[in-house]
């Protein structure tokens, strides 16, 4: 009998605490997370719901999340072309289903959507995790592994992070110019772990340059079958499409555009490239891929004060021709 009374007391205390917490949340409101106009940073706006019943609250907050904020500088992280098909709470997990257009989102757009949705809905007391599905199928990463439901522990709040839980940096990529030089093209990338950073860099390398004066260096249908970094060595296993030539770019320039780009990752000093798991293949029957490559600074375009480019294939050919001419002149 004493045990029963103690148990009832615990229930009453829990209900009282729960009631106080609910009143506090209702008084302070909820944060609806949006993106800025450029879609690169999360911003939030306070929302006071009309009803606190879980189902009603979910409907209200989902409606707010899918619409642009009253502040015109905040927009919904869900692009208009992505349709929200359904959402429901299943054993304290919110399952949100989108149409197949979700798969067409860029890396940044997808992370923004997933992060803003989760941070918004996890404020609802009955929701402990958020799972995204695409037409009924669970969201997966590039390797086919299911991405688990997001929880409040999935995010960290750190200074200088553009998206809560995701690092935002400016990263140097290398592409080829028409003269056989490598030129740097800096881009803003977002990632949440070192492995995702590597995957993000590889994905953008394959997508190619955004500079109309430069040339992409990897065949666009190429897929990354696997990638890892161990003891300073970055190993990338590409699909067979990697061995297709790229118009206007010499094989060695393509290879070193990849190598120089990946050597920008923390701790990477060399890069090993495999094709379909073959560790001893040749790239375009020209470049031996059996050994790792190290970064080559001499291929990166730099301009001297006299305006002459001092790197790249064209410069090296001119230099050899000049030396041969000087030798011939000296012999005479």
Tab-separated table of C-alpha atoms in Angstrom:
chain	number	residue	atom	x	y	z
A	1	UNK	CA	0.000	0.000	0.000
A	2	UNK	CA	2.811	2.405	0.777
A	3	UNK	CA	4.414	1.610	-2.539
A	4	UNK	CA	1.171	2.424	-4.355
A	5	UNK	CA	0.910	5.805	-2.590
A	6	UNK	CA	4.506	6.663	-3.397
A	7	UNK	CA	3.917	5.750	-7.036
A	8	UNK	CA	0.849	8.013	-7.183
A	9	UNK	CA	2.847	10.861	-5.672
A	10	UNK	CA	5.520	10.466	-8.330
A	11	UNK	CA	2.889	10.609	-11.062
A	12	UNK	CA	1.406	13.794	-9.591
A	13	UNK	CA	4.828	15.425	-9.376
A	14	UNK	CA	5.588	14.470	-12.967
A	15	UNK	CA	2.282	15.894	-14.161
A	16	UNK	CA	2.860	19.124	-12.252
A	17	UNK	CA	6.356	19.513	-13.689
A	18	UNK	CA	5.099	18.669	-17.149
A	19	UNK	CA	2.373	21.285	-16.836
A	20	UNK	CA	4.854	23.940	-15.746
A	21	UNK	CA	7.166	23.096	-18.635
A	22	UNK	CA	4.317	23.297	-21.129
A	23	UNK	CA	3.192	26.684	-19.808
A	24	UNK	CA	6.765	27.971	-20.055
A	25	UNK	CA	7.108	26.790	-23.673
A	26	UNK	CA	3.780	28.344	-24.602
A	27	UNK	CA	4.757	31.629	-22.973
A	28	UNK	CA	8.125	31.824	-24.733
A	29	UNK	CA	6.875	30.429	-28.017
A	30	UNK	CA	8.639	28.174	-30.516
A	31	UNK	CA	11.404	28.922	-33.000
A	32	UNK	CA	10.573	28.278	-36.646
A	33	UNK	CA	13.819	27.829	-38.576
A	34	UNK	CA	14.257	29.310	-42.043
A	35	UNK	CA	17.233	30.111	-44.255
A	36	UNK	CA	18.596	33.467	-45.294
A	37	UNK	CA	17.944	34.724	-48.831
A	38	UNK	CA	21.097	33.021	-50.123
A	39	UNK	CA	20.115	29.708	-48.538
A	40	UNK	CA	23.415	29.386	-46.683
A	41	UNK	CA	22.551	30.146	-43.057
A	42	UNK	CA	19.751	29.266	-40.667
A	43	UNK	CA	17.680	31.994	-39.100
A	44	UNK	CA	14.672	31.702	-36.802
A	45	UNK	CA	11.502	33.545	-35.922
A	46	UNK	CA	9.442	33.129	-32.751
A	47	UNK	CA	5.965	31.658	-33.150
A	48	UNK	CA	3.223	31.573	-30.504
A	49	UNK	CA	0.784	28.766	-31.420
A	50	UNK	CA	-2.950	29.088	-30.987
A	51	UNK	CA	-3.306	25.547	-29.619
A	52	UNK	CA	-0.932	23.315	-27.634
A	53	UNK	CA	-2.508	19.937	-28.434
A	54	UNK	CA	0.238	17.862	-30.072
A	55	UNK	CA	-1.562	17.220	-33.363
A	56	UNK	CA	-2.747	20.806	-33.696
A	57	UNK	CA	0.668	22.128	-32.700
A	58	UNK	CA	2.362	19.934	-35.305
A	59	UNK	CA	-0.031	21.112	-38.021
A	60	UNK	CA	0.518	24.762	-37.130
A	61	UNK	CA	4.305	24.507	-36.983
A	62	UNK	CA	4.519	22.479	-40.189
A	63	UNK	CA	2.428	25.090	-41.970
A	64	UNK	CA	4.716	27.837	-40.690
A	65	UNK	CA	7.847	25.890	-41.669
A	66	UNK	CA	6.715	25.333	-45.254
A	67	UNK	CA	5.895	29.015	-45.763
A	68	UNK	CA	8.249	31.959	-45.959
A	69	UNK	CA	8.628	33.978	-42.768
A	70	UNK	CA	6.893	37.295	-42.208
A	71	UNK	CA	10.377	38.756	-42.369
A	72	UNK	CA	11.001	38.897	-46.114
A	73	UNK	CA	14.695	38.112	-45.574
A	74	UNK	CA	13.856	34.624	-44.259
A	75	UNK	CA	12.624	31.917	-46.618
A	76	UNK	CA	11.423	28.350	-46.147
A	77	UNK	CA	14.177	25.748	-46.334
A	78	UNK	CA	11.814	23.595	-48.401
A	79	UNK	CA	12.117	24.607	-52.058
A	80	UNK	CA	8.810	25.042	-53.894
A	81	UNK	CA	9.588	22.177	-56.269
A	82	UNK	CA	9.799	19.704	-53.355
A	83	UNK	CA	6.331	18.537	-52.308
A	84	UNK	CA	5.523	17.582	-48.733
A	85	UNK	CA	3.432	14.402	-49.071
A	86	UNK	CA	2.658	13.547	-45.457
A	87	UNK	CA	3.806	13.648	-41.852
A	88	UNK	CA	2.867	11.717	-38.749
A	89	UNK	CA	4.196	10.867	-35.306
A	90	UNK	CA	5.091	7.205	-34.858
A	91	UNK	CA	6.150	6.285	-31.323
A	92	UNK	CA	7.571	9.763	-30.638
A	93	UNK	CA	9.314	9.828	-34.023
A	94	UNK	CA	8.096	12.352	-36.585
A	95	UNK	CA	8.188	10.778	-40.043
A	96	UNK	CA	8.075	13.369	-42.832
A	97	UNK	CA	7.576	12.132	-46.400
A	98	UNK	CA	8.617	14.159	-49.482
A	99	UNK	CA	8.253	13.453	-53.194
A	100	UNK	CA	11.115	12.336	-55.463
A	101	UNK	CA	12.124	15.962	-56.176
A	102	UNK	CA	13.922	15.792	-52.804
A	103	UNK	CA	16.630	13.689	-54.476
A	104	UNK	CA	17.432	16.559	-56.842
A	105	UNK	CA	18.390	18.936	-54.028
A	106	UNK	CA	21.972	20.119	-53.886
A	107	UNK	CA	24.100	19.157	-50.892
A	108	UNK	CA	23.557	22.561	-49.278
A	109	UNK	CA	19.804	22.619	-49.929
A	110	UNK	CA	19.348	19.121	-48.505
A	111	UNK	CA	21.304	19.875	-45.335
A	112	UNK	CA	19.424	23.133	-44.824
A	113	UNK	CA	16.055	21.431	-45.224
A	114	UNK	CA	16.906	18.527	-42.948
A	115	UNK	CA	18.436	20.738	-40.275
A	116	UNK	CA	15.743	23.431	-40.206
A	117	UNK	CA	12.927	20.848	-40.190
A	118	UNK	CA	14.460	18.856	-37.347
A	119	UNK	CA	15.354	21.831	-35.160
A	120	UNK	CA	11.857	23.227	-35.610
A	121	UNK	CA	9.909	20.036	-34.873
A	122	UNK	CA	12.078	18.707	-32.052
A	123	UNK	CA	10.738	21.522	-29.873
A	124	UNK	CA	7.387	19.727	-29.728
A	125	UNK	CA	7.475	17.752	-26.437
A	126	UNK	CA	6.067	14.538	-27.930
A	127	UNK	CA	8.683	14.406	-30.712
A	128	UNK	CA	12.091	12.944	-29.880
A	129	UNK	CA	13.418	12.357	-33.393
A	130	UNK	CA	12.691	13.332	-37.006
A	131	UNK	CA	12.964	10.802	-39.850
A	132	UNK	CA	12.798	11.854	-43.512
A	133	UNK	CA	11.436	9.526	-46.178
A	134	UNK	CA	11.146	9.924	-49.949
A	135	UNK	CA	7.881	8.521	-51.274
A	136	UNK	CA	7.840	6.076	-48.375
A	137	UNK	CA	11.508	5.054	-48.532
A	138	UNK	CA	13.943	6.096	-45.793
A	139	UNK	CA	16.522	8.716	-46.707
A	140	UNK	CA	19.955	7.220	-47.452
A	141	UNK	CA	23.459	8.579	-47.990
A	142	UNK	CA	25.599	8.039	-51.117
A	143	UNK	CA	26.586	4.538	-49.994
A	144	UNK	CA	22.970	3.466	-49.514
A	145	UNK	CA	23.155	3.577	-45.721
A	146	UNK	CA	19.957	4.803	-44.062
A	147	UNK	CA	20.348	8.214	-42.431
A	148	UNK	CA	19.001	7.832	-38.893
A	149	UNK	CA	16.376	10.074	-37.404
A	150	UNK	CA	17.683	13.430	-36.228
A	151	UNK	CA	17.572	14.145	-32.489
A	152	UNK	CA	18.514	17.133	-30.367
A	153	UNK	CA	21.951	15.523	-29.981
A	154	UNK	CA	22.477	15.657	-33.739
A	155	UNK	CA	23.222	19.373	-33.544
A	156	UNK	CA	25.951	21.438	-31.961
A	157	UNK	CA	26.000	25.174	-31.486
A	158	UNK	CA	29.485	26.457	-32.240
A	159	UNK	CA	30.704	29.914	-33.198
A	160	UNK	CA	31.466	30.450	-36.895
A	161	UNK	CA	29.195	27.610	-37.989
A	162	UNK	CA	26.886	28.672	-40.785
A	163	UNK	CA	24.351	25.913	-40.204
A	164	UNK	CA	23.862	24.645	-36.664
A	165	UNK	CA	25.594	21.297	-36.597
A	166	UNK	CA	27.363	21.863	-39.929
A	167	UNK	CA	30.735	23.464	-40.569
A	168	UNK	CA	30.837	26.179	-43.224
A	169	UNK	CA	34.162	26.993	-44.920
A	170	UNK	CA	35.606	28.422	-48.109
A	171	UNK	CA	37.444	25.617	-49.886
A	172	UNK	CA	39.893	25.729	-52.851
A	173	UNK	CA	39.076	23.564	-55.883
A	174	UNK	CA	41.318	23.231	-58.926
A	175	UNK	CA	40.189	23.124	-62.548
A	176	UNK	CA	41.999	23.473	-65.870
A	177	UNK	CA	42.332	26.464	-68.160
A	178	UNK	CA	42.799	26.238	-71.927
A	179	UNK	CA	46.582	26.523	-71.612
A	180	UNK	CA	47.062	23.452	-69.441
A	181	UNK	CA	47.312	25.310	-66.139
A	182	UNK	CA	45.450	24.569	-62.932
A	183	UNK	CA	43.485	27.492	-61.544
A	184	UNK	CA	41.996	27.792	-58.089
A	185	UNK	CA	38.239	28.203	-57.733
A	186	UNK	CA	37.055	28.838	-54.175
A	187	UNK	CA	33.624	27.681	-53.054
A	188	UNK	CA	31.593	27.670	-49.859
A	189	UNK	CA	30.959	24.105	-48.659
A	190	UNK	CA	28.970	22.699	-45.733
A	191	UNK	CA	29.586	19.419	-43.922
A	192	UNK	CA	29.028	17.808	-40.536
A	193	UNK	CA	31.988	15.384	-40.356
A	194	UNK	CA	35.375	14.748	-41.938
A	195	UNK	CA	33.966	11.916	-44.073
A	196	UNK	CA	31.127	14.116	-45.291
A	197	UNK	CA	33.653	16.864	-46.049
A	198	UNK	CA	35.564	14.464	-48.309
A	199	UNK	CA	32.345	13.347	-50.018
A	200	UNK	CA	31.252	16.951	-50.504
A	201	UNK	CA	34.558	17.939	-52.103
A	202	UNK	CA	34.476	14.919	-54.442
A	203	UNK	CA	30.880	15.605	-55.434
A	204	UNK	CA	31.639	19.197	-56.339
A	205	UNK	CA	34.759	18.161	-58.267
A	206	UNK	CA	32.614	15.853	-60.385
A	207	UNK	CA	29.956	18.534	-60.853
A	208	UNK	CA	32.697	20.624	-62.440
A	209	UNK	CA	33.698	24.244	-62.609
A	210	UNK	CA	31.291	27.151	-62.421
A	211	UNK	CA	33.782	29.435	-64.156
A	212	UNK	CA	33.106	29.684	-67.889
A	213	UNK	CA	36.807	30.335	-68.486
A	214	UNK	CA	37.844	27.004	-66.943
A	215	UNK	CA	37.309	23.354	-67.843
A	216	UNK	CA	35.945	20.556	-65.685
A	217	UNK	CA	38.398	17.714	-65.080
A	218	UNK	CA	36.265	14.622	-64.387
A	219	UNK	CA	33.736	12.939	-66.697
A	220	UNK	CA	30.308	14.056	-65.384
A	221	UNK	CA	28.821	10.532	-65.095
A	222	UNK	CA	31.587	9.428	-62.734
A	223	UNK	CA	30.505	8.032	-59.357
A	224	UNK	CA	32.488	7.718	-56.140
A	225	UNK	CA	32.292	4.072	-55.082
A	226	UNK	CA	34.254	4.613	-51.876
A	227	UNK	CA	36.605	7.096	-50.264
A	228	UNK	CA	38.650	7.316	-47.073
A	229	UNK	CA	41.538	9.127	-45.403
A	230	UNK	CA	44.092	7.168	-43.374
A	231	UNK	CA	47.474	8.389	-42.115
A	232	UNK	CA	47.586	11.278	-44.558
A	233	UNK	CA	46.632	9.133	-47.580
A	234	UNK	CA	43.317	9.881	-49.293
A	235	UNK	CA	42.094	6.871	-51.300
A	236	UNK	CA	39.264	7.294	-53.798
A	237	UNK	CA	37.664	4.490	-55.781
A	238	UNK	CA	35.873	5.851	-58.871
A	239	UNK	CA	33.439	4.106	-61.198
A	240	UNK	CA	34.496	3.104	-64.719
A	241	UNK	CA	33.153	6.413	-66.093
A	242	UNK	CA	36.166	8.114	-64.533
A	243	UNK	CA	38.249	6.619	-67.323
A	244	UNK	CA	36.406	8.633	-69.982
A	245	UNK	CA	38.364	11.524	-71.463
A	246	UNK	CA	37.427	15.151	-70.808
A	247	UNK	CA	37.467	17.491	-73.801
A	248	UNK	CA	40.284	20.012	-73.777
A	249	UNK	CA	42.045	18.630	-70.691
A	250	UNK	CA	45.223	16.534	-70.712
A	251	UNK	CA	45.189	13.364	-68.555
A	252	UNK	CA	47.902	14.526	-66.147
A	253	UNK	CA	46.122	17.843	-65.622
A	254	UNK	CA	42.901	16.012	-64.724
A	255	UNK	CA	44.743	13.819	-62.229
A	256	UNK	CA	46.565	16.692	-60.540
A	257	UNK	CA	43.430	18.830	-60.390
A	258	UNK	CA	41.965	16.056	-58.248
A	259	UNK	CA	45.140	15.527	-56.236
A	260	UNK	CA	45.745	19.223	-55.548
A	261	UNK	CA	42.111	19.686	-54.534
A	262	UNK	CA	42.055	16.722	-52.134
A	263	UNK	CA	45.375	17.729	-50.599
A	264	UNK	CA	43.516	20.733	-49.222
A	265	UNK	CA	41.799	18.412	-46.742
A	266	UNK	CA	43.270	18.401	-43.252
A	267	UNK	CA	46.182	16.000	-42.962
A	268	UNK	CA	46.104	14.767	-46.576
A	269	UNK	CA	49.589	14.635	-48.127
A	270	UNK	CA	48.985	12.153	-50.961
A	271	UNK	CA	46.130	10.734	-53.019
A	272	UNK	CA	45.630	7.176	-54.334
A	273	UNK	CA	43.145	6.770	-57.202
A	274	UNK	CA	41.501	3.439	-58.038
A	275	UNK	CA	39.011	2.624	-60.792
A	276	UNK	CA	36.336	0.007	-60.064
A	277	UNK	CA	38.547	-1.346	-57.278
A	278	UNK	CA	41.564	-1.865	-59.553
A	279	UNK	CA	44.612	-0.528	-57.708
A	280	UNK	CA	47.046	-0.948	-60.614
A	281	UNK	CA	45.114	0.509	-63.544
A	282	UNK	CA	46.020	3.295	-65.959
A	283	UNK	CA	44.049	6.496	-66.473
A	284	UNK	CA	43.249	6.845	-70.191
A	285	UNK	CA	46.045	4.349	-70.892
A	286	UNK	CA	48.506	7.107	-69.993
A	287	UNK	CA	48.798	7.773	-66.269
A	288	UNK	CA	49.934	4.933	-63.991
A	289	UNK	CA	47.624	4.807	-60.965
A	290	UNK	CA	49.491	2.110	-59.040
A	291	UNK	CA	51.195	4.602	-56.700
A	292	UNK	CA	49.864	7.612	-54.751
A	293	UNK	CA	50.247	11.153	-56.092
A	294	UNK	CA	51.457	14.193	-54.186
A	295	UNK	CA	50.418	17.789	-54.731
A	296	UNK	CA	52.173	19.692	-57.527
A	297	UNK	CA	52.412	23.408	-56.932
A	298	UNK	CA	54.189	23.956	-60.260
A	299	UNK	CA	50.985	23.260	-62.201
A	300	UNK	CA	49.022	25.966	-60.402
A	301	UNK	CA	48.765	29.149	-62.417
A	302	UNK	CA	50.639	32.112	-60.983
A	303	UNK	CA	51.403	35.323	-62.818
A	304	UNK	CA	54.837	36.951	-62.637
A	305	UNK	CA	55.310	40.714	-62.656
A	306	UNK	CA	56.119	40.577	-66.370
A	307	UNK	CA	52.728	38.981	-66.973
A	308	UNK	CA	54.120	35.641	-68.205
A	309	UNK	CA	52.479	32.523	-66.825
A	310	UNK	CA	55.202	30.443	-65.151
A	311	UNK	CA	53.326	27.154	-64.776
A	312	UNK	CA	51.358	24.626	-66.766
A	313	UNK	CA	52.012	22.523	-69.818
A	314	UNK	CA	52.338	25.483	-72.197
A	315	UNK	CA	54.968	27.152	-70.044
A	316	UNK	CA	56.958	23.941	-69.612
A	317	UNK	CA	56.939	23.380	-73.397
A	318	UNK	CA	58.039	26.971	-74.013
A	319	UNK	CA	60.775	26.578	-71.407
A	320	UNK	CA	62.106	23.412	-73.053
A	321	UNK	CA	62.032	25.075	-76.497
A	322	UNK	CA	63.832	28.109	-75.130
A	323	UNK	CA	66.532	25.973	-73.516
A	324	UNK	CA	67.013	23.999	-76.726
A	325	UNK	CA	67.338	27.228	-78.697
A	326	UNK	CA	69.904	28.566	-76.236
A	327	UNK	CA	71.893	25.336	-76.512
A	328	UNK	CA	71.822	25.498	-80.310
A	329	UNK	CA	72.971	29.111	-80.239
A	330	UNK	CA	75.760	28.244	-77.868
A	331	UNK	CA	76.973	25.408	-80.121
A	332	UNK	CA	77.249	27.780	-83.055
